[in-house]
Coordinates of C-alpha atoms in Angstrom, one line a residue:
Chain A
M9 CA -58.9 96.7 22.4
A10 CA -55.8 97.0 24.5
A11 CA -55.1 94.2 26.9
R12 CA -53.7 94.9 30.3
E13 CA -52.1 92.6 32.8
M14 CA -54.4 92.1 35.7
T15 CA -55.2 89.5 38.3
Y16 CA -58.1 87.0 38.1
A17 CA -59.8 88.8 41.0
E18 CA -59.4 92.2 39.2
A19 CA -60.7 90.7 36.0
L20 CA -63.8 89.4 37.8
R21 CA -64.3 92.8 39.4
E22 CA -64.1 94.4 36.0
A23 CA -66.7 92.1 34.6
L24 CA -69.1 92.9 37.5
R25 CA -68.4 96.7 37.1
E26 CA -69.0 96.6 33.4
E27 CA -72.1 94.5 33.6
M28 CA -73.6 96.7 36.4
A29 CA -72.9 99.8 34.2
R30 CA -74.5 98.1 31.2
D31 CA -77.6 96.8 32.9
E32 CA -79.2 98.3 35.9
R33 CA -81.0 95.0 36.7
V34 CA -77.7 93.5 37.8
I35 CA -77.3 93.6 41.5
I36 CA -74.8 92.0 43.9
M37 CA -75.8 90.2 47.1
G38 CA -73.8 88.3 49.6
E39 CA -71.9 88.5 52.9
D40 CA -69.6 91.5 53.2
V41 CA -69.8 92.3 49.5
K42 CA -68.9 96.0 50.1
I43 CA -65.5 95.4 51.6
N44 CA -65.3 91.7 50.6
V45 CA -62.6 89.3 51.7
W46 CA -61.9 88.3 48.1
T47 CA -61.7 92.0 46.9
V48 CA -63.8 91.0 43.9
T49 CA -66.8 93.2 44.8
R50 CA -64.8 95.7 46.9
D51 CA -66.0 99.3 46.7
L52 CA -68.5 98.6 43.9
H53 CA -71.2 100.1 46.2
K54 CA -69.4 103.5 45.9
E55 CA -70.4 103.5 42.2
F56 CA -73.6 101.5 42.3
G57 CA -75.0 102.3 45.7
D58 CA -78.0 100.2 46.9
R59 CA -77.4 97.7 44.1
V60 CA -74.6 96.1 46.2
I61 CA -76.4 94.5 49.2
N62 CA -74.6 93.3 52.3
C63 CA -76.7 90.3 53.4
P64 CA -77.0 88.7 56.8
L65 CA -75.1 85.4 57.4
S66 CA -77.8 83.2 55.8
E67 CA -76.6 81.5 52.7
S68 CA -79.8 79.6 52.2
G69 CA -81.9 82.8 52.8
F70 CA -80.1 85.2 50.5
S71 CA -79.6 82.6 47.8
G72 CA -83.3 82.0 47.9
A73 CA -84.0 85.8 47.9
G74 CA -81.8 86.0 44.9
V75 CA -84.0 83.5 43.1
G76 CA -87.1 85.6 44.0
A77 CA -85.4 88.8 42.7
A78 CA -84.3 87.0 39.5
L79 CA -87.8 85.7 38.8
T80 CA -89.2 89.2 39.0
G81 CA -87.0 91.3 36.9
M82 CA -83.5 91.6 38.5
R83 CA -80.3 89.8 37.5
P84 CA -78.6 89.0 40.9
V85 CA -75.0 88.0 41.3
V86 CA -74.9 86.2 44.6
E87 CA -71.6 85.6 46.3
I88 CA -71.2 82.5 48.5
M89 CA -68.0 82.9 50.3
Y90 CA -66.7 79.3 50.2
H91 CA -67.6 76.1 48.3
D92 CA -68.3 74.6 51.6
F93 CA -71.1 77.1 52.4
T94 CA -72.9 76.1 49.2
L95 CA -74.3 73.2 51.2
Y96 CA -76.3 75.6 53.3
A97 CA -77.5 77.1 50.1
A98 CA -78.0 73.8 48.3
D99 CA -81.8 73.8 48.4
S100 CA -82.0 77.4 47.1
I101 CA -79.6 76.6 44.3
A102 CA -80.4 73.0 43.3
N103 CA -84.1 72.6 44.3
Q104 CA -85.3 76.2 43.7
A105 CA -83.1 78.0 41.1
A106 CA -82.5 74.9 39.0
K107 CA -86.1 73.7 38.9
Y108 CA -88.3 76.8 39.1
R109 CA -88.6 77.4 35.4
Y110 CA -89.4 73.8 34.6
M111 CA -91.9 73.2 37.4
C112 CA -93.8 76.4 36.5
G113 CA -94.1 75.2 32.9
G114 CA -91.5 77.4 31.3
G115 CA -92.9 80.5 29.6
D116 CA -92.1 83.8 31.4
F117 CA -90.6 82.0 34.5
K118 CA -86.9 82.6 34.2
V119 CA -84.1 82.6 36.8
P120 CA -81.2 84.7 35.5
I121 CA -79.0 84.4 38.6
V122 CA -75.3 83.8 39.1
F123 CA -74.0 82.2 42.2
R124 CA -70.3 83.2 42.5
V125 CA -68.6 80.7 44.8
A126 CA -65.1 81.1 45.9
G127 CA -63.0 78.4 47.3
G128 CA -61.2 75.4 46.0
G129 CA -58.6 73.0 47.2
S130 CA -56.6 74.6 50.0
S131 CA -57.6 75.3 53.5
G132 CA -54.5 77.3 54.4
G133 CA -55.1 76.8 58.0
S134 CA -58.8 77.7 57.8
G135 CA -60.0 74.1 58.2
C136 CA -62.0 71.6 56.4
H137 CA -65.1 73.9 56.2
H138 CA -63.2 76.4 54.1
G139 CA -61.2 74.3 51.7
Q140 CA -63.2 71.7 49.7
S141 CA -63.7 71.6 46.0
L142 CA -67.4 70.9 45.5
E143 CA -67.9 71.7 41.9
A144 CA -68.7 68.1 41.0
T145 CA -71.7 68.2 43.4
F146 CA -73.4 70.8 41.3
I147 CA -72.8 69.3 37.8
H148 CA -75.4 66.8 38.8
F149 CA -78.3 69.1 38.5
P150 CA -80.1 69.8 35.2
G151 CA -81.3 73.3 35.1
L152 CA -77.9 74.7 36.3
K153 CA -74.9 75.7 34.3
V154 CA -71.5 75.3 36.0
I155 CA -68.4 77.3 35.2
F156 CA -64.9 77.2 36.7
P157 CA -62.4 79.5 35.0
S158 CA -58.6 79.1 35.3
N159 CA -57.3 82.5 34.2
P160 CA -58.1 86.2 34.2
Y161 CA -59.2 86.4 30.6
D162 CA -61.7 83.6 30.9
A163 CA -62.8 84.8 34.3
K164 CA -63.9 88.2 32.9
G165 CA -65.4 86.8 29.7
L166 CA -67.3 84.0 31.3
L167 CA -68.7 86.0 34.2
K168 CA -70.1 88.4 31.7
T169 CA -71.7 85.6 29.7
A170 CA -73.1 84.1 32.9
I171 CA -74.7 87.4 34.0
R172 CA -76.3 87.7 30.6
D173 CA -77.6 84.1 30.6
N174 CA -81.3 83.6 31.4
N175 CA -80.5 80.5 33.5
P176 CA -79.0 79.9 36.9
V177 CA -75.3 79.6 36.7
V178 CA -73.0 78.4 39.5
F179 CA -69.7 80.2 38.8
F180 CA -66.9 78.7 40.8
E181 CA -63.8 80.8 41.5
H182 CA -60.6 79.4 42.9
K183 CA -59.0 81.3 45.8
L184 CA -55.5 80.4 44.7
C185 CA -56.3 81.7 41.2
Y186 CA -57.3 85.2 42.5
P187 CA -53.7 86.5 42.4
I188 CA -52.8 84.9 39.1
K189 CA -52.1 87.6 36.4
G190 CA -52.8 87.5 32.8
A191 CA -53.7 89.7 29.8
V192 CA -57.3 91.0 29.9
P193 CA -58.8 93.2 27.2
A194 CA -60.3 96.5 28.3
G195 CA -64.0 96.8 27.6
D196 CA -66.5 94.3 26.5
Y197 CA -65.9 90.8 25.3
T198 CA -67.5 87.5 26.3
V199 CA -66.4 83.8 26.4
P200 CA -69.0 81.3 25.5
I201 CA -70.4 78.8 28.1
G202 CA -69.9 75.2 27.1
K203 CA -66.6 75.6 25.2
A204 CA -63.4 74.1 26.4
E205 CA -60.0 75.4 25.2
V206 CA -56.9 73.5 24.2
K207 CA -54.2 75.2 26.2
R208 CA -51.3 73.2 25.0
E209 CA -51.2 71.0 21.9
G210 CA -49.7 67.6 22.0
K211 CA -50.0 64.2 20.2
D212 CA -49.3 61.6 22.9
V213 CA -51.8 62.0 25.7
T214 CA -54.8 64.3 26.6
I215 CA -54.9 65.8 30.0
V216 CA -58.4 67.3 30.8
S217 CA -58.4 69.7 33.7
Y218 CA -59.7 73.1 34.8
A219 CA -59.3 75.9 37.4
Y220 CA -56.2 76.0 39.6
I221 CA -54.9 72.5 39.0
L222 CA -54.9 73.2 35.2
H223 CA -51.8 75.2 35.9
K224 CA -50.2 72.2 37.5
A225 CA -51.2 70.1 34.5
L226 CA -49.4 72.6 32.2
K227 CA -46.3 72.3 34.4
A228 CA -46.5 68.6 34.3
A229 CA -46.8 68.8 30.5
D230 CA -43.6 70.8 30.3
Q231 CA -41.8 68.2 32.4
L232 CA -43.2 65.4 30.3
A233 CA -42.0 67.1 27.1
E234 CA -38.4 67.0 28.4
E235 CA -38.9 63.2 28.6
G236 CA -40.3 63.1 25.1
I237 CA -44.0 62.9 25.9
E238 CA -46.1 65.6 24.2
A239 CA -49.3 66.1 26.3
E240 CA -52.3 68.0 25.0
V241 CA -53.9 70.0 27.9
I242 CA -57.6 71.0 27.8
D243 CA -59.1 73.6 30.0
L244 CA -62.8 72.6 30.4
R245 CA -63.8 76.2 31.6
T246 CA -67.4 75.1 31.7
L247 CA -68.3 71.9 33.7
R248 CA -71.9 71.8 32.7
P249 CA -72.6 71.5 29.8
V250 CA -69.3 69.8 29.0
D251 CA -67.6 70.3 25.7
T252 CA -67.7 66.7 24.7
E253 CA -66.6 67.4 21.1
C254 CA -63.3 69.1 22.2
I255 CA -62.4 66.2 24.5
L256 CA -63.3 63.4 21.9
K257 CA -61.4 65.2 19.2
S258 CA -58.3 65.3 21.3
V259 CA -58.6 61.7 22.5
Q260 CA -59.0 60.6 18.9
K261 CA -55.6 62.2 18.2
T262 CA -53.7 61.1 21.4
S263 CA -55.4 57.8 22.3
K264 CA -54.8 58.4 26.0
L265 CA -56.8 60.3 28.6
V266 CA -55.8 61.6 32.0
T267 CA -58.1 63.9 34.1
A268 CA -56.9 66.2 36.8
E269 CA -59.0 67.8 39.5
E270 CA -58.8 68.9 43.1
G271 CA -62.0 67.4 44.3
T272 CA -62.2 63.8 45.5
K273 CA -62.4 61.0 42.9
M274 CA -65.6 59.2 43.4
G275 CA -68.4 60.9 41.5
G276 CA -66.0 63.6 40.5
V277 CA -65.6 65.7 37.3
G278 CA -63.0 63.3 36.1
A279 CA -65.5 60.4 36.5
E280 CA -67.9 62.2 34.2
I281 CA -65.2 62.9 31.6
A282 CA -64.0 59.3 31.8
A283 CA -67.6 58.0 31.4
I284 CA -68.1 60.3 28.4
V285 CA -65.0 59.0 26.7
A286 CA -65.8 55.4 27.6
E287 CA -69.2 55.8 26.1
E288 CA -68.4 57.7 23.0
G289 CA -64.7 57.3 22.4
L290 CA -63.5 54.0 23.8
Q291 CA -62.4 52.9 20.3
Y292 CA -59.9 55.8 20.3
L293 CA -58.1 54.6 23.5
D294 CA -55.0 52.3 23.6
A295 CA -54.6 52.5 27.4
P296 CA -56.8 52.7 30.5
I297 CA -58.1 56.1 31.6
K298 CA -56.3 57.7 34.6
R299 CA -58.1 60.0 37.0
V300 CA -55.9 62.2 39.1
A301 CA -58.0 63.6 42.0
A302 CA -57.8 64.3 45.7
A303 CA -57.3 61.5 48.2
E304 CA -60.5 60.1 49.7
W305 CA -59.9 62.4 52.6
I306 CA -61.3 65.2 54.6
I307 CA -59.1 68.2 53.5
A308 CA -56.5 68.7 56.2
S309 CA -57.1 71.8 58.2
S310 CA -53.5 73.0 58.8
A311 CA -51.5 75.1 56.4
Y312 CA -48.8 72.4 56.9
A313 CA -50.9 69.5 55.7
D314 CA -53.5 70.9 53.4
Q315 CA -51.8 70.1 50.1
M316 CA -50.9 66.5 51.1
G317 CA -54.0 65.0 49.7
I318 CA -54.4 67.3 46.7
P319 CA -52.7 66.3 43.5
Q320 CA -49.5 68.0 42.7
V321 CA -47.5 68.4 39.4
E322 CA -45.6 65.2 40.0
D323 CA -48.8 63.2 40.6
I324 CA -50.1 64.3 37.2
A325 CA -46.8 63.5 35.5
R326 CA -46.7 60.1 37.2
A327 CA -50.2 59.3 36.1
V328 CA -49.3 60.1 32.5
K329 CA -46.2 58.1 32.5
E330 CA -48.0 55.0 33.8
L331 CA -49.8 54.9 30.4
F332 CA -46.7 54.5 28.4
Chain B
M9 CA -111.7 99.5 59.0
P10 CA -114.3 100.4 56.3
A11 CA -117.1 98.0 55.8
I12 CA -116.4 95.4 53.2
E13 CA -118.2 95.8 49.9
K14 CA -121.0 93.4 49.1
D15 CA -119.2 92.4 45.8
T16 CA -116.1 91.5 47.8
L17 CA -118.0 89.4 50.3
L18 CA -119.9 87.5 47.7
K19 CA -116.7 86.9 45.8
I20 CA -115.1 85.5 49.0
Y21 CA -118.2 83.3 49.6
S22 CA -118.3 82.1 46.1
N23 CA -114.6 81.3 46.1
M24 CA -114.8 79.5 49.4
V25 CA -117.6 77.3 48.0
R26 CA -115.6 76.8 44.8
L27 CA -112.6 75.7 46.9
R28 CA -114.8 73.4 49.1
V29 CA -116.4 71.7 46.1
F30 CA -113.1 71.5 44.2
D31 CA -111.4 69.9 47.3
D32 CA -114.2 67.3 47.6
K33 CA -113.9 66.6 43.9
V34 CA -110.2 66.0 44.1
N35 CA -110.7 63.6 47.0
L36 CA -113.2 61.7 45.0
L37 CA -110.9 61.5 42.0
V38 CA -108.1 60.2 44.3
E39 CA -110.4 57.6 45.7
S40 CA -111.3 56.6 42.1
G41 CA -107.6 55.8 41.5
I42 CA -106.4 59.0 39.9
R43 CA -103.0 59.9 41.2
I44 CA -103.2 63.5 42.6
T45 CA -101.2 64.7 45.5
Q46 CA -103.8 66.6 47.5
H47 CA -103.4 68.4 50.8
S48 CA -107.0 69.1 51.6
T49 CA -108.1 72.6 52.6
R50 CA -111.4 71.5 54.1
G51 CA -111.9 73.6 57.2
Q52 CA -109.2 76.1 56.1
E53 CA -111.0 77.9 53.2
A54 CA -111.5 81.2 55.0
T55 CA -108.0 82.6 55.3
Q56 CA -106.6 81.6 51.9
I57 CA -109.6 82.9 50.0
A58 CA -110.2 86.1 52.1
A59 CA -106.5 87.1 52.1
T60 CA -106.1 86.7 48.4
A61 CA -109.3 88.7 47.9
A62 CA -107.5 91.6 49.6
L63 CA -104.8 91.6 46.9
E64 CA -104.6 93.8 43.7
P65 CA -104.3 91.8 40.4
N66 CA -100.6 92.7 40.1
D67 CA -99.8 91.5 43.6
Y68 CA -97.9 88.2 44.0
V69 CA -99.0 85.2 45.9
M70 CA -96.3 82.8 47.1
P71 CA -98.2 79.6 47.8
Y72 CA -97.5 76.7 50.1
H73 CA -98.4 73.0 49.9
R74 CA -101.9 73.2 51.5
G75 CA -104.1 74.5 48.7
W76 CA -105.7 75.3 46.4
G77 CA -107.4 78.3 48.0
W78 CA -104.6 80.7 47.0
A79 CA -104.9 79.7 43.4
I80 CA -108.7 79.9 43.3
G81 CA -108.6 83.1 45.3
K82 CA -106.1 84.7 42.8
G83 CA -108.4 83.9 40.0
M84 CA -107.3 80.5 38.6
D85 CA -110.0 78.7 36.6
P86 CA -110.7 75.3 38.3
K87 CA -110.5 73.7 34.8
I88 CA -106.9 74.8 34.5
L89 CA -106.0 73.9 38.1
L90 CA -107.5 70.4 37.9
S91 CA -105.9 69.8 34.5
E92 CA -102.5 70.6 36.0
L93 CA -103.0 68.4 39.1
M94 CA -103.8 65.6 36.7
G95 CA -100.7 66.3 34.6
K96 CA -102.6 67.4 31.5
G97 CA -101.2 69.6 28.8
T98 CA -104.0 72.1 29.4
G99 CA -102.8 72.8 32.9
C100 CA -101.3 76.1 34.1
C101 CA -97.8 74.6 33.9
A102 CA -98.4 72.6 30.7
G103 CA -98.6 69.4 32.8
K104 CA -95.1 69.7 34.1
G105 CA -95.8 71.3 37.5
G106 CA -98.4 69.0 38.8
V107 CA -98.7 70.1 42.4
H108 CA -96.3 73.0 41.7
I109 CA -99.2 75.3 40.6
A110 CA -98.0 78.6 39.1
D111 CA -99.3 81.2 36.7
W112 CA -97.2 84.1 35.5
K113 CA -100.2 86.3 34.4
L114 CA -102.1 85.7 37.7
R115 CA -98.8 86.3 39.6
I116 CA -99.0 83.0 41.3
M117 CA -95.4 81.9 42.0
G118 CA -94.5 78.3 42.0
R119 CA -96.0 76.3 44.9
P120 CA -92.9 74.7 46.6
G121 CA -92.5 71.1 47.6
V122 CA -89.7 71.8 50.2
Q123 CA -91.2 73.3 53.3
A124 CA -90.3 77.0 53.7
A125 CA -88.0 77.1 50.7
H126 CA -90.3 79.8 49.3
V127 CA -90.0 82.2 52.2
P128 CA -86.6 83.6 51.3
I129 CA -87.8 83.6 47.7
A130 CA -90.8 85.8 48.8
A131 CA -88.4 88.1 50.5
G132 CA -86.4 88.4 47.2
V133 CA -89.6 89.2 45.2
G134 CA -90.2 91.9 47.8
L135 CA -86.7 93.2 47.4
S136 CA -87.1 93.3 43.6
I137 CA -90.4 95.1 43.9
K138 CA -88.7 97.7 46.0
M139 CA -85.7 98.1 43.8
R140 CA -87.9 98.5 40.7
K141 CA -89.9 101.1 42.6
A142 CA -93.1 99.1 41.9
K143 CA -96.0 99.1 44.3
D144 CA -96.9 95.5 44.4
V145 CA -97.1 93.3 47.5
V146 CA -96.2 89.6 48.1
L147 CA -98.6 87.4 50.1
C148 CA -96.6 84.4 51.4
F149 CA -98.3 81.4 53.0
F150 CA -96.8 78.7 55.1
G151 CA -98.0 76.3 57.8
D152 CA -97.2 75.8 61.4
G153 CA -95.0 72.8 60.5
A154 CA -92.8 75.0 58.3
S155 CA -92.6 77.7 60.9
N156 CA -89.8 75.6 62.5
E157 CA -87.6 75.6 59.4
G158 CA -84.4 77.6 59.3
N159 CA -85.5 79.2 56.0
I160 CA -88.4 80.9 57.9
H161 CA -86.0 82.6 60.1
E162 CA -83.6 83.6 57.3
G163 CA -86.4 84.7 55.0
M164 CA -88.3 86.7 57.6
N165 CA -85.1 88.4 58.8
L166 CA -84.3 89.3 55.2
A167 CA -87.8 90.7 54.5
A168 CA -87.7 92.6 57.8
V169 CA -84.3 94.1 57.3
W170 CA -85.2 95.2 53.8
K171 CA -88.6 96.4 54.8
A172 CA -89.8 94.4 51.9
P173 CA -93.5 94.5 50.9
V174 CA -94.3 91.0 52.1
V175 CA -97.2 89.7 54.2
F176 CA -96.6 86.4 55.8
I177 CA -99.6 84.2 56.7
C178 CA -99.0 81.2 58.9
E179 CA -102.0 78.9 58.8
N180 CA -101.7 77.1 62.1
N181 CA -103.9 73.9 61.8
L182 CA -102.2 72.3 64.8
Y183 CA -100.6 69.3 63.0
A184 CA -97.5 68.8 60.9
L185 CA -98.2 65.5 59.1
F186 CA -99.4 63.4 62.1
T187 CA -97.5 65.3 64.8
P188 CA -99.3 67.8 67.0
N189 CA -97.3 71.1 67.1
I190 CA -97.2 71.1 70.9
E191 CA -94.6 68.4 70.5
T192 CA -92.4 70.3 68.1
T193 CA -92.9 74.1 68.5
S194 CA -91.4 76.2 71.3
V195 CA -94.3 78.7 71.4
Q196 CA -98.0 78.3 71.5
D197 CA -98.6 81.4 69.3
I198 CA -96.3 81.4 66.2
A199 CA -97.2 85.1 65.8
D200 CA -95.0 85.7 68.9
R201 CA -92.0 85.0 66.7
A202 CA -92.6 88.3 64.8
Q203 CA -91.1 90.1 67.8
G204 CA -87.8 88.5 66.9
Y205 CA -87.8 90.2 63.6
G206 CA -89.1 93.5 64.8
I207 CA -92.3 93.2 62.8
P208 CA -95.9 93.1 63.9
G209 CA -97.5 89.8 64.6
A210 CA -101.2 89.3 64.6
I211 CA -103.4 86.4 65.6
I212 CA -106.8 85.9 63.8
D213 CA -109.5 83.3 63.8
G214 CA -108.6 81.4 60.7
N215 CA -112.1 80.2 60.3
D216 CA -113.5 83.7 60.0
A217 CA -113.3 85.0 56.5
I218 CA -114.2 88.5 57.4
A219 CA -111.5 88.6 60.1
G220 CA -109.0 87.1 57.5
Y221 CA -109.9 89.8 54.9
E222 CA -109.6 92.7 57.4
A223 CA -106.3 91.5 58.8
A224 CA -104.8 90.8 55.4
K225 CA -106.0 94.1 54.0
E226 CA -104.4 96.0 56.9
A227 CA -101.1 94.2 56.5
I228 CA -101.1 94.6 52.7
N229 CA -101.7 98.3 53.0
R230 CA -98.9 98.5 55.5
A231 CA -96.6 96.6 53.2
R232 CA -97.6 98.7 50.2
S233 CA -96.9 102.0 52.0
G234 CA -93.3 100.9 52.7
Q235 CA -93.7 99.9 56.3
G236 CA -92.5 96.4 55.8
P237 CA -93.7 92.9 56.6
T238 CA -96.3 91.6 59.0
L239 CA -96.8 88.0 60.3
I240 CA -100.4 86.9 60.6
E241 CA -101.1 83.7 62.3
A242 CA -104.5 82.2 61.4
K243 CA -105.7 79.6 64.0
T244 CA -107.5 76.9 62.1
Y245 CA -107.9 73.2 61.7
R246 CA -107.6 70.7 58.9
I247 CA -110.7 68.6 58.9
H248 CA -109.2 66.0 56.7
G249 CA -105.8 64.4 57.3
H250 CA -102.4 65.5 55.9
T251 CA -103.1 64.2 52.4
A252 CA -106.0 62.6 50.6
M253 CA -104.5 59.3 51.5
D254 CA -105.0 60.2 55.1
R255 CA -108.6 61.3 55.1
F256 CA -109.5 59.0 57.9
H257 CA -106.7 60.0 60.3
L258 CA -104.1 57.3 60.0
G259 CA -103.2 55.7 63.2
G260 CA -105.8 57.7 65.2
Y261 CA -103.3 60.5 66.0
R262 CA -106.1 62.8 67.0
P263 CA -109.4 62.3 68.8
K264 CA -112.6 62.2 66.9
E265 CA -114.1 64.7 69.4
E266 CA -111.5 67.2 68.4
V267 CA -112.5 66.9 64.8
D268 CA -116.2 67.1 65.6
E269 CA -115.6 70.3 67.7
W270 CA -113.8 72.0 64.7
E271 CA -116.5 70.8 62.3
K272 CA -118.9 73.1 64.2
K273 CA -116.6 76.0 63.3
D274 CA -117.0 75.4 59.5
P275 CA -115.8 78.6 57.9
V276 CA -118.1 78.3 54.8
K277 CA -121.2 77.8 57.0
K278 CA -120.0 80.6 59.2
L279 CA -119.7 83.1 56.4
R280 CA -123.0 82.0 54.9
E281 CA -124.8 82.6 58.2
R282 CA -123.1 85.9 58.6
L283 CA -124.0 87.2 55.2
M284 CA -127.7 86.4 55.8
E285 CA -127.5 87.8 59.3
I286 CA -126.3 91.2 58.0
R287 CA -128.7 91.0 55.2
M288 CA -126.0 91.0 52.6
A289 CA -127.4 88.0 50.8
T290 CA -130.5 85.8 50.9
A291 CA -130.4 82.0 51.2
Q292 CA -131.7 81.8 47.7
E293 CA -128.9 83.9 46.3
L294 CA -126.3 81.8 48.2
D295 CA -128.0 78.6 47.1
E296 CA -127.7 79.8 43.5
I297 CA -124.0 80.3 44.0
D298 CA -123.6 76.9 45.5
Q299 CA -125.5 75.2 42.6
K300 CA -123.6 77.1 39.9
T301 CA -120.3 76.2 41.5
K302 CA -121.1 72.5 41.6
E303 CA -121.9 72.6 37.9
E304 CA -118.7 74.5 37.2
I305 CA -116.6 71.9 39.0
E306 CA -118.3 69.1 37.2
E307 CA -117.4 70.8 34.0
A308 CA -113.8 71.2 35.2
E309 CA -113.6 67.5 35.8
K310 CA -114.9 66.7 32.4
F311 CA -112.5 69.2 30.8
A312 CA -109.5 67.9 32.7
K313 CA -110.4 64.2 32.0
E314 CA -110.8 64.9 28.3
S315 CA -107.6 67.0 28.0
P316 CA -104.6 65.3 26.5
Y317 CA -101.4 64.6 28.3
P318 CA -98.3 66.5 27.1
T319 CA -96.1 64.7 24.7
R320 CA -92.7 63.3 25.8
E321 CA -91.1 66.1 23.8
D322 CA -93.1 68.7 25.8
I323 CA -92.2 67.0 29.1
L324 CA -88.5 67.2 28.4
R325 CA -88.6 70.8 27.3
D326 CA -88.0 73.9 29.5
V327 CA -85.2 72.6 31.7
Y328 CA -83.3 75.6 30.4
C329 CA -84.4 78.9 29.0
E330 CA -83.2 78.9 25.5
A331 CA -83.7 82.6 24.9

């Protein structure tokens, strides 16, 4: 199949369009999903009519309604406009969607729902209620799968897999990734949940990252190469379940681990990766693990300050060099 | 409103007795040291049983914590219900739900533990029914305490804006845990809040099974014919406390005279007298139902006690759907 250049936002939209055409049970729910600030669902109602539902401003309510629809034969894709707003919807996602099947004894109780959540580390002047990275919050809940793609190809393939999965999936999207372009095949393909990808091979250190900051990690790796350090960069793609095998295999080769994320450090994704390596691969390491994460801060509200606490390319490069 | 068929009335009576005897049994089991979380329905049998009697088999019930009338009314065998409450593998959720009673075939959705979390879910089931062009209805229960949750507002607005086939029944028993609702609730009649969603609100005597059946039937018909949700407020009273641990009214948060006054309005007794008064049943017929039900609940106890617990392997299964 021919691959075209398209943005991450366009790739997501294409996944939604194809899945809606393929399966009439797929519906879209959320705030302003017809015009859509992110453009991801824009104009799909012109093709799919009532299956694209503009919901009232009630994240808990429409997320819960999505659960009810998913239980009884639909496959809703619910958009929550920002990571920050997931906290309003947290009960519907983590107490209801995640637990419903189990608490009802399994069997025919299934919750095939995708919560698409935009956001990620930048407020761009919109304030600290529009700029957090909360993916780590949701990896804590058994019953959920959590995805956070970094590029257009994965965005399309993983969203399709998520929609076809019979479990609730929290699908994070990074707003700074939306304009990133990449090659995306036309037509159907999927990317498996739970598989990381080695984006750059190297022998000296493993950098585990995902989503937008993965691109910074790749730049840091290029800079490090000029100084003679060959970093292997892993894109997690799925945060729950984590591809432990891919990480351990790499650490076995490189003997050094650095994690890079935009969320805050304590209880973060990097903490989980570090713990996995400490438990299952400590013998491979010849240096301490380094976690690169946001400052323990409230993300600054102004466009001037919002990147000051978020790790940049040089922060990742510096963390790596500290291990040598 | 056409007269209610004899079969329906006898079914309602028999299920109310079944619930009463079951409820008493669970309290005794709790007292004997068996860990069951029980929110007693004594005094509240009429609405849950009568409203579920007005449903068709394919209609959904979205339960709330005070039960188990919605389960018995929807046809759950007390053996299976009690087994689940005791965490046995023979329960309706294979011993994994406990209080979260559910049954896919009976269309009993999962009983929630977070107050009002199920109300948006009910709206979503209603949306799905509409989108699938099915004709089913969702009957969603909640209490006066939950009526103050934000999810009630969000869920009722969604159901109303979608004209979803959902009937909301608020059982107002005057207390949320140990707090009288006059301390916490902005209106005396929760049914008044229906106006805020542009849907009908009705108040019924929650201790009158016939009134409960008629009001539910009307709202269910309305929902089924595409006219959207109704909020029914059933004024009632919980004779026991919040849970089985609170049967004797911890801390004396309500006067004994109040309880005595409501005891006189016993819904089971009320229906029994009414059935005899309209010559629908004789005392002997009703006694036979009472006796049979007692035996049935004894058998349920034996069955549940003798049933095995699930294995650890079973307990850890079904976190994800593998298919």
